[in-house]
CSV table of C-alpha atoms and ligand atoms in Angstrom, one decimal:
chain,number,residue,atom,x,y,z
A,1,MET,CA,296.6,283.5,238.6
A,2,GLU,CA,297.0,285.9,235.7
A,3,LYS,CA,299.6,285.1,233.0
A,4,ASP,CA,301.8,288.1,233.7
A,5,GLN,CA,301.7,287.2,237.4
A,6,LEU,CA,302.9,283.7,236.6
A,7,ALA,CA,305.7,285.2,234.6
A,8,VAL,CA,306.8,287.3,237.6
A,9,LYS,CA,306.6,284.3,239.9
A,10,LYS,CA,308.8,282.3,237.5
A,11,LYS,CA,311.5,285.0,237.3
A,12,GLU,CA,311.7,285.6,241.0
A,13,ASN,CA,313.7,283.4,243.2
A,14,SER,CA,314.5,283.4,246.9
A,15,PHE,CA,317.5,281.1,246.2
A,16,GLY,CA,320.8,282.8,245.7
A,17,VAL,CA,319.7,285.7,247.7
A,18,ALA,CA,321.5,284.5,250.8
A,19,ASP,CA,324.7,285.5,248.9
A,20,GLN,CA,323.6,289.1,248.9
A,21,TRP,CA,322.8,289.0,252.6
A,22,ILE,CA,326.2,287.4,253.3
A,23,ARG,CA,328.0,290.0,251.3
A,24,ARG,CA,326.1,292.7,253.1
A,25,SER,CA,327.0,291.3,256.5
A,26,VAL,CA,330.7,290.9,255.5
A,27,GLU,CA,330.8,294.6,254.5
A,28,ARG,CA,328.8,296.0,257.4
A,29,LEU,CA,330.9,294.0,260.0
A,30,ARG,CA,334.1,294.9,258.1
A,31,LEU,CA,335.1,291.2,257.8
A,32,SER,CA,337.6,289.9,255.3
A,33,SER,CA,336.2,289.3,251.8
A,34,VAL,CA,337.6,285.8,252.1
A,35,VAL,CA,334.7,285.1,254.5
A,36,TYR,CA,332.3,285.8,251.6
A,37,GLU,CA,334.4,283.6,249.3
A,38,HIS,CA,334.2,280.7,251.7
A,39,LEU,CA,330.5,281.0,252.0
A,40,ASN,CA,329.3,281.8,248.5
A,41,ARG,CA,330.1,278.4,247.1
A,42,PRO,CA,330.1,274.8,248.6
A,43,MET,CA,333.3,273.0,249.6
A,44,ARG,CA,332.1,269.8,247.8
A,45,SER,CA,329.2,268.9,245.6
A,46,VAL,CA,328.3,265.5,244.3
A,47,GLU,CA,325.8,264.4,241.7
A,48,ILE,CA,324.8,260.7,241.5
A,49,SER,CA,322.6,258.4,239.5
A,50,ILE,CA,320.7,255.9,241.5
A,51,PRO,CA,319.4,252.7,239.8
A,52,VAL,CA,316.2,251.4,241.4
A,53,LYS,CA,314.5,248.2,240.6
A,54,MET,CA,310.9,249.1,240.2
A,55,ASP,CA,307.9,246.9,241.2
A,56,HIS,CA,307.2,246.3,237.5
A,57,GLY,CA,310.5,244.6,237.1
A,58,GLY,CA,312.4,247.3,235.2
A,59,VAL,CA,315.1,249.6,236.4
A,60,GLU,CA,314.7,253.4,236.7
A,61,LEU,CA,317.5,255.8,237.2
A,62,PHE,CA,317.1,258.7,239.7
A,63,ARG,CA,319.2,261.8,239.9
A,64,GLY,CA,320.5,262.6,243.4
A,65,TYR,CA,322.7,265.2,245.0
A,66,ARG,CA,324.7,265.9,248.2
A,67,VAL,CA,326.2,269.3,248.7
A,68,GLN,CA,328.6,269.8,251.5
A,69,HIS,CA,328.6,273.5,251.9
A,70,ASN,CA,330.9,274.4,254.8
A,71,ASN,CA,332.3,272.6,257.8
A,72,VAL,CA,334.2,275.3,259.7
A,73,LEU,CA,331.9,274.8,262.7
A,74,GLY,CA,331.7,271.0,262.6
A,75,PRO,CA,330.4,268.1,260.4
A,76,PHE,CA,328.2,269.0,257.5
A,77,LYS,CA,324.5,268.9,258.5
A,78,GLY,CA,321.3,269.1,256.6
A,79,GLY,CA,318.3,267.2,255.2
A,80,ILE,CA,317.7,265.1,252.2
A,81,ARG,CA,314.6,266.0,250.1
A,82,PHE,CA,312.7,263.8,247.7
A,83,HIS,CA,310.9,266.1,245.4
A,84,PRO,CA,310.3,266.5,241.6
A,85,ALA,CA,311.6,270.1,241.7
A,86,VAL,CA,315.0,269.2,243.2
A,87,THR,CA,317.9,270.7,241.2
A,88,ALA,CA,321.6,271.1,241.8
A,89,GLU,CA,321.1,274.8,242.3
A,90,SER,CA,318.3,274.5,244.8
A,91,VAL,CA,320.2,271.9,246.9
A,92,THR,CA,323.3,274.2,246.8
A,93,ALA,CA,321.3,277.2,248.0
A,94,LEU,CA,319.6,275.1,250.7
A,95,SER,CA,323.0,273.8,251.9
A,96,GLN,CA,324.2,277.4,252.3
A,97,LEU,CA,321.2,278.2,254.4
A,98,MET,CA,322.1,275.2,256.6
A,99,THR,CA,325.6,276.6,257.3
A,100,LEU,CA,324.0,279.9,258.4
A,101,LYS,CA,321.2,278.2,260.4
A,102,CYS,CA,323.6,276.0,262.3
A,103,ALA,CA,325.9,279.0,263.1
A,104,LEU,CA,322.9,281.1,264.2
A,105,ILE,CA,321.3,278.5,266.5
A,106,GLY,CA,324.7,277.6,268.0
A,107,VAL,CA,325.2,274.0,267.2
A,108,PRO,CA,328.7,272.6,266.3
A,109,PHE,CA,327.7,271.7,262.8
A,110,GLY,CA,328.4,273.0,259.3
A,111,GLY,CA,325.9,273.1,256.5
A,112,GLY,CA,324.9,270.5,253.8
A,113,LYS,CA,321.9,269.4,251.9
A,114,GLY,CA,320.8,266.5,249.7
A,115,GLY,CA,318.1,265.7,247.3
A,116,VAL,CA,316.7,263.2,244.9
A,117,VAL,CA,314.6,264.2,241.8
A,118,CYS,CA,311.4,262.1,242.3
A,119,ASP,CA,307.8,262.2,243.2
A,120,PRO,CA,307.7,260.0,246.3
A,121,HIS,CA,303.8,259.9,246.1
A,122,LYS,CA,304.2,257.9,242.9
A,123,LEU,CA,306.6,255.3,244.5
A,124,SER,CA,305.5,252.2,246.3
A,125,LEU,CA,306.8,251.7,249.8
A,126,LEU,CA,309.3,249.1,248.5
A,127,GLU,CA,310.5,251.4,245.7
A,128,LYS,CA,311.0,254.2,248.2
A,129,GLU,CA,313.0,251.9,250.4
A,130,ARG,CA,315.2,250.8,247.5
A,131,LEU,CA,315.7,254.4,246.5
A,132,SER,CA,316.7,255.4,250.0
A,133,ARG,CA,319.1,252.6,250.3
A,134,GLY,CA,320.5,253.3,246.8
A,135,TYR,CA,321.2,256.9,247.8
A,136,ILE,CA,323.3,255.7,250.8
A,137,ARG,CA,325.1,252.9,248.8
A,138,SER,CA,326.2,255.6,246.4
A,139,LEU,CA,327.1,258.4,248.8
A,140,GLY,CA,327.7,256.6,252.1
A,141,PHE,CA,331.4,256.9,251.9
A,142,LEU,CA,331.0,260.7,252.1
A,143,LEU,CA,329.0,260.6,255.3
A,144,GLY,CA,329.7,259.8,258.9
A,145,PRO,CA,328.8,261.0,262.4
A,146,ASP,CA,331.8,263.2,262.4
A,147,VAL,CA,331.8,264.0,258.7
A,148,ASP,CA,328.3,264.7,257.3
A,149,ILE,CA,325.0,264.0,259.0
A,150,PRO,CA,321.8,264.0,256.9
A,151,ALA,CA,318.2,264.4,258.2
A,152,PRO,CA,314.7,264.5,256.9
A,153,ASP,CA,313.5,267.3,254.7
A,154,LEU,CA,310.6,267.8,252.2
A,155,PHE,CA,308.8,264.4,251.6
A,156,THR,CA,311.3,262.4,253.6
A,157,ASP,CA,310.6,261.2,257.1
A,158,ALA,CA,311.7,259.0,260.0
A,159,GLN,CA,311.1,255.8,258.0
A,160,VAL,CA,313.4,257.0,255.2
A,161,MET,CA,316.0,257.8,257.8
A,162,ALA,CA,315.7,254.4,259.3
A,163,TRP,CA,316.3,252.7,256.0
A,164,MET,CA,319.3,255.0,255.3
A,165,ALA,CA,320.8,254.4,258.7
A,166,ASP,CA,320.3,250.6,258.3
A,167,GLU,CA,322.0,250.7,254.9
A,168,TYR,CA,324.9,252.9,256.3
A,169,GLY,CA,325.3,250.4,259.1
A,170,GLN,CA,325.7,247.5,256.6
A,171,LEU,CA,328.3,249.5,254.7
A,172,ALA,CA,330.2,250.4,257.9
A,173,ARG,CA,329.6,246.9,259.3
A,174,GLN,CA,328.1,248.4,262.5
A,175,TYR,CA,324.9,250.2,263.1
A,176,THR,CA,326.0,253.9,263.6
A,177,PRO,CA,322.9,255.9,264.7
A,178,GLY,CA,324.8,259.2,264.9
A,179,VAL,CA,325.2,259.3,261.1
A,180,LEU,CA,321.6,260.5,260.5
A,181,THR,CA,319.1,262.3,262.6
A,182,GLY,CA,315.3,262.4,262.5
A,183,LYS,CA,315.2,258.6,263.0
A,184,PRO,CA,312.3,256.8,264.7
A,185,VAL,CA,312.8,256.7,268.5
A,186,GLU,CA,313.0,252.9,268.3
A,187,VAL,CA,316.3,253.0,266.4
A,188,GLY,CA,318.0,255.8,268.0
A,189,GLY,CA,315.8,258.9,267.3
A,190,SER,CA,315.1,261.5,269.9
A,191,LEU,CA,311.8,262.2,271.5
A,192,GLY,CA,310.4,265.5,270.3
A,193,ARG,CA,312.5,265.6,267.1
A,194,ARG,CA,309.5,265.2,264.8
A,195,GLU,CA,307.7,268.3,266.0
A,196,ALA,CA,310.8,270.3,266.9
A,197,THR,CA,310.9,272.6,263.8
A,198,SER,CA,307.3,273.6,264.6
A,199,ARG,CA,307.8,273.9,268.3
A,200,GLY,CA,310.8,276.2,267.6
A,201,CYS,CA,308.7,278.2,265.2
A,202,PHE,CA,306.1,278.6,267.9
A,203,TYR,CA,308.7,279.9,270.5
A,204,VAL,CA,310.1,282.4,268.0
A,205,THR,CA,306.6,283.6,267.0
A,206,ARG,CA,305.7,284.0,270.7
A,207,GLU,CA,308.9,286.0,271.4
A,208,THR,CA,308.4,288.2,268.3
A,209,ALA,CA,304.8,289.0,269.4
A,210,LYS,CA,306.1,289.9,272.9
A,211,LEU,CA,308.8,292.1,271.6
A,212,TYR,CA,306.3,294.1,269.4
A,213,ASN,CA,303.7,294.1,272.2
A,214,PHE,CA,301.2,292.2,270.2
A,215,PRO,CA,298.7,290.1,272.2
A,216,LEU,CA,299.0,286.6,270.8
A,217,GLU,CA,295.6,285.7,272.3
A,218,GLU,CA,294.0,288.1,269.7
A,219,ALA,CA,296.0,286.8,266.8
A,220,ARG,CA,294.4,285.3,263.7
A,221,ILE,CA,297.0,282.8,262.5
A,222,VAL,CA,297.2,281.5,259.0
A,223,ILE,CA,299.4,278.6,258.0
A,224,GLN,CA,300.4,277.6,254.5
A,225,GLY,CA,301.2,273.9,254.4
A,226,CYS,CA,299.9,271.0,256.5
A,227,GLY,CA,302.8,268.5,256.3
A,228,ASN,CA,305.5,267.7,258.8
A,229,VAL,CA,306.0,271.3,259.7
A,230,GLY,CA,302.7,273.2,259.0
A,231,GLY,CA,300.5,270.6,260.5
A,232,GLN,CA,302.5,270.5,263.7
A,233,VAL,CA,302.7,274.3,263.9
A,234,ALA,CA,298.9,274.4,263.7
A,235,ARG,CA,298.7,271.7,266.4
A,236,ILE,CA,301.0,273.5,268.8
A,237,PHE,CA,299.3,276.9,268.4
A,238,HIS,CA,295.9,275.3,268.9
A,239,LYS,CA,297.0,273.4,271.9
A,240,GLN,CA,298.4,276.5,273.5
A,241,GLY,CA,295.0,278.1,273.1
A,242,TYR,CA,295.6,280.3,270.1
A,243,ARG,CA,293.4,280.7,267.0
A,244,VAL,CA,294.4,279.2,263.7
A,245,THR,CA,291.9,280.7,261.2
A,246,ALA,CA,293.2,279.1,258.0
A,247,ILE,CA,295.4,276.3,256.7
A,248,CYS,CA,296.0,274.7,253.3
A,249,ASP,CA,297.8,271.9,251.5
A,250,ILE,CA,298.0,270.9,247.8
A,251,SER,CA,294.2,270.1,247.8
A,252,GLY,CA,293.4,273.7,248.8
A,253,GLY,CA,292.6,275.5,252.1
A,254,LEU,CA,290.0,276.0,254.8
A,255,TYR,CA,289.1,279.2,256.6
A,256,HIS,CA,287.1,279.8,259.8
A,257,PRO,CA,287.2,283.3,261.4
A,258,ASP,CA,286.7,281.9,264.9
A,259,GLY,CA,289.5,279.3,264.5
A,260,LEU,CA,289.5,275.8,262.9
A,261,ASP,CA,289.2,272.6,264.9
A,262,ILE,CA,292.8,271.6,264.3
A,263,PRO,CA,292.9,268.2,266.1
A,264,ALA,CA,289.9,267.1,264.1
A,265,LEU,CA,291.4,268.5,260.9
A,266,LEU,CA,294.7,266.8,261.5
A,267,GLU,CA,292.9,263.5,262.2
A,268,HIS,CA,291.2,263.8,258.9
A,269,VAL,CA,294.5,264.5,257.1
A,270,ARG,CA,296.1,261.5,258.9
A,271,LYS,CA,293.3,259.2,257.6
A,272,THR,CA,292.9,260.6,254.0
A,273,GLY,CA,296.2,262.3,253.3
A,274,LEU,CA,294.6,265.6,252.4
A,275,ILE,CA,292.6,268.5,253.9
A,276,GLU,CA,290.0,268.1,251.1
A,277,GLY,CA,286.8,266.7,252.4
A,278,PHE,CA,287.0,268.1,255.9
A,279,SER,CA,284.0,270.3,256.6
A,280,GLY,CA,284.9,272.6,259.4
A,281,GLY,CA,285.2,275.9,257.5
A,282,GLU,CA,284.9,277.8,254.3
A,283,LYS,CA,286.8,276.4,251.3
A,284,ILE,CA,289.5,278.7,249.9
A,285,SER,CA,292.3,278.4,247.4
A,286,SER,CA,296.0,278.3,248.5
A,287,GLU,CA,296.4,281.7,246.7
A,288,GLU,CA,293.5,283.2,248.7
A,289,LEU,CA,294.9,281.9,251.9
A,290,LEU,CA,298.1,284.0,251.6
A,291,THR,CA,296.2,287.2,251.2
A,292,LEU,CA,293.6,286.6,254.0
A,293,ASP,CA,293.0,289.2,256.6
A,294,CYS,CA,295.2,287.9,259.4
A,295,ASP,CA,297.9,288.9,262.0
A,296,ILE,CA,300.4,286.1,261.6
A,297,LEU,CA,301.2,284.3,258.4
A,298,ILE,CA,303.3,281.2,258.6
A,299,PRO,CA,304.5,279.9,255.2
A,300,ALA,CA,305.4,276.3,256.0
A,301,ALA,CA,305.5,274.7,252.6
A,302,LEU,CA,307.8,275.4,249.6
A,303,GLU,CA,310.2,278.2,248.5
A,304,ASN,CA,309.1,281.3,246.5
A,305,GLN,CA,305.5,281.5,247.7
A,306,LEU,CA,305.5,285.2,248.7
A,307,THR,CA,306.3,287.1,245.6
A,308,ALA,CA,305.9,290.4,243.8
A,309,ALA,CA,302.7,289.0,242.5
A,310,ASN,CA,301.0,288.7,245.9
A,311,ALA,CA,303.0,290.6,248.4
A,312,ALA,CA,301.0,293.9,248.1
A,313,GLU,CA,297.9,291.9,249.0
A,314,ILE,CA,299.4,290.2,252.0
A,315,LYS,CA,297.8,291.7,255.2
A,316,ALA,CA,299.6,289.9,258.0
A,317,ARG,CA,301.6,292.0,260.4
A,318,PHE,CA,304.0,289.2,261.1
A,319,VAL,CA,305.4,286.7,258.6
A,320,VAL,CA,307.3,283.8,260.2
A,321,GLU,CA,309.2,281.7,257.7
A,322,ALA,CA,308.8,278.1,258.8
A,323,ALA,CA,309.7,276.9,255.3
A,324,ASN,CA,313.1,277.5,253.7
A,325,GLY,CA,313.2,280.5,251.4
A,326,PRO,CA,309.4,281.1,251.1
A,327,THR,CA,309.8,284.9,250.5
A,328,THR,CA,311.4,286.4,247.4
A,329,PRO,CA,313.5,289.6,247.9
A,330,ARG,CA,311.0,291.7,246.0
A,331,ALA,CA,308.2,290.4,248.3
A,332,GLU,CA,310.3,291.1,251.3
A,333,GLN,CA,310.8,294.7,250.2
A,334,ILE,CA,307.1,295.2,249.6
A,335,LEU,CA,306.3,293.7,253.0
A,336,GLY,CA,308.9,295.8,254.7
A,337,GLU,CA,307.6,299.1,253.2
A,338,ARG,CA,304.2,298.3,254.7
A,339,GLY,CA,305.9,297.8,258.1
A,340,ALA,CA,305.3,294.0,258.3
A,341,VAL,CA,307.8,292.1,260.5
A,342,LEU,CA,309.5,289.2,258.9
A,343,VAL,CA,311.1,286.5,260.9
A,344,PRO,CA,313.6,284.7,258.6
A,345,ASP,CA,313.9,281.0,257.9
A,346,ILE,CA,317.3,280.5,259.4
A,347,LEU,CA,315.9,281.6,262.7
A,348,ALA,CA,312.3,280.6,262.5
A,349,ASN,CA,312.8,277.0,261.4
A,350,SER,CA,316.1,276.2,263.2
A,351,GLY,CA,314.3,274.2,265.9
A,352,GLY,CA,314.6,271.1,263.6
A,353,VAL,CA,318.4,271.1,263.3
A,354,LEU,CA,318.6,272.0,267.0
A,355,ALA,CA,316.7,268.9,268.0
A,356,SER,CA,318.9,267.0,265.4
A,357,TYR,CA,321.9,268.1,267.5
A,358,PHE,CA,320.2,266.8,270.6
A,359,GLU,CA,319.6,263.5,268.9
A,360,TRP,CA,323.2,263.3,267.8
A,361,VAL,CA,324.5,264.0,271.3
A,362,GLN,CA,322.2,261.3,272.7
A,363,ASN,CA,323.5,258.8,270.1
A,364,ARG,CA,327.1,259.6,271.1
A,365,GLN,CA,326.3,259.2,274.8
A,366,GLY,CA,324.0,256.3,274.4
A,367,TYR,CA,321.9,258.0,277.0
A,368,TYR,CA,318.4,259.1,276.0
A,369,TRP,CA,316.6,262.2,277.4
A,370,ASP,CA,312.9,262.4,278.3
A,371,LEU,CA,310.6,264.6,276.3
A,372,GLU,CA,310.5,267.3,279.0
A,373,GLN,CA,314.3,267.6,278.8
A,374,VAL,CA,314.3,267.9,275.0
A,375,ASN,CA,311.6,270.5,274.9
A,376,ARG,CA,313.1,272.5,277.8
A,377,ARG,CA,316.5,272.7,276.1
A,378,LEU,CA,314.9,273.5,272.8
A,379,GLU,CA,312.9,276.4,274.2
A,380,LYS,CA,315.9,277.8,276.1
A,381,MET,CA,318.2,277.8,273.1
A,382,MET,CA,315.5,279.1,270.7
A,383,VAL,CA,314.6,281.9,273.0
A,384,GLU,CA,318.2,282.8,273.7
A,385,ALA,CA,319.1,282.8,270.0
A,386,PHE,CA,316.1,284.9,269.2
A,387,HIS,CA,317.1,287.6,271.6
A,388,ALA,CA,320.8,287.4,270.8
A,389,VAL,CA,319.9,288.0,267.1
A,390,TYR,CA,317.6,290.9,267.9
A,391,GLN,CA,320.2,292.5,270.2
A,392,PHE,CA,322.9,292.0,267.6
A,393,GLY,CA,320.7,293.7,265.0
A,394,ARG,CA,320.2,296.7,267.2
A,395,GLU,CA,323.8,297.1,268.1
A,396,LYS,CA,325.5,296.1,264.8
A,397,CYS,CA,323.0,296.3,261.9
A,398,GLY,CA,321.1,299.5,262.7
A,399,GLY,CA,317.7,298.9,260.9
A,400,ASP,CA,314.9,296.7,261.7
A,401,SER,CA,315.4,293.8,259.4
A,402,ILE,CA,315.5,290.6,261.5
A,403,ARG,CA,316.9,288.9,258.4
A,404,GLU,CA,319.8,291.2,258.3
A,405,ALA,CA,320.5,290.7,262.0
A,406,ALA,CA,320.2,286.9,261.7
A,407,TYR,CA,322.7,286.9,258.8
A,408,GLY,CA,325.1,289.3,260.5
A,409,PHE,CA,325.0,287.2,263.7
A,410,ALA,CA,325.6,283.9,261.9
A,411,VAL,CA,328.3,285.3,259.5
A,412,GLN,CA,330.2,286.8,262.5
A,413,ARG,CA,330.3,283.4,264.2
A,414,LEU,CA,331.5,281.7,261.1
A,415,ALA,CA,334.1,284.3,260.5
A,416,GLU,CA,335.5,283.9,264.1
A,417,ALA,CA,335.7,280.1,263.6
A,418,MET,CA,337.5,280.7,260.3
A,419,ARG,CA,340.0,283.0,261.8
A,420,TYR,CA,340.8,280.6,264.6
A,421,ARG,CA,341.2,277.7,262.2
A,422,GLY,CA,343.4,279.7,259.9
A,423,TRP,CA,341.0,279.9,257.0
A,424,LEU,CA,341.4,283.6,256.6
B,1,LIG,N1,315.7,269.7,257.0
B,1,LIG,C1,315.7,270.5,258.2
B,1,LIG,C2,316.1,271.9,257.9
B,1,LIG,O1,316.0,272.4,256.7
B,1,LIG,C3,316.5,269.9,259.3
B,1,LIG,C4,317.9,269.6,259.0
B,1,LIG,C5,318.7,268.8,260.0
B,1,LIG,O2,318.1,268.5,261.1
B,1,LIG,O3,319.8,268.4,259.8
B,1,LIG,O4,316.5,272.7,258.7
């Protein structure tokens, strides 16, 4: 990337933009400005230092966060990420997205987010376990199945949730599965939770294509990211008979105009940890992947990937945000001017928290659903939410920005709850 492009990328940020969309919704829907005040900053924000005994015998301190953004709709809810780029600001912005996401998809949860500054790939399994347990020892008193319910996020998984739930159980002196979601099925997780974000993203993409009369069978689908979300999105599209023409991870990308052999590629990733070394297509860089000639682009990795530096080169007709905050406002504007349709994160990736809600319900009931039941309910609620948002946009937001419609829809719900609870 050119130096000046790098500078542009640095300055742009998709975080903090939610504030502007909330303000716009509040004004357009003529809501009280107190709604904006409630939503533009978190109710509680905690920063911790976690001492971890490392394998070499010494102790290292890790910085951690939990932001409880808003709980007007129910207990705070949102993932915990382990990533070197975690900051107080990014966790706060992500917690705000969770408040909106939960309101939009219709689960009785508020929004929260957590994070630890670390590179989990450089930690041994035992160090990761001690870090996960340390996080809960420090913050457990702020959590609870009716208070704040974490889940996996970037570089955390079901195993991390299992350690955390175990640690919480020791503090609470009873195993309490409903305090965390995204657990392994063996210790109270839900079938279908692991791939729920991706499955939800598939349903939303399918409904969008239908709405715009675009034949999905002809689509060339490009996916940025091959982790928990991106890899499963690829698997689901491939399984349904659609063509994934490119995918990438930190080791670079692969492209095949007739479609990649996704099951073989994912098997290779499972064994080696990376796409690198798989020979089923032409090697491309992650930057090239974003600007490939394609119909549907699904950013499923990090924030701030579609920026002013590359937006003019992006050719996709549909951009479906499986990641949180992958598009900067400037990029969104450029895409919009070209007529591209953008399906925003709070709608496109809400399948994850929706399935978390199913898990929490099952934990409370002590009665576990089969996979068919989980997937059926997921599809029904995702499809209904998609159309409700679209309809809301047509009636109340005039314009064709699905992001604006999604924010309006969520903010209206939050405002109604605030009014009933006497917060306004
Ligand atoms: N980390 C996921 C998200 O950003 C899931 C959160 C949850 O299930 O609580 O939506």
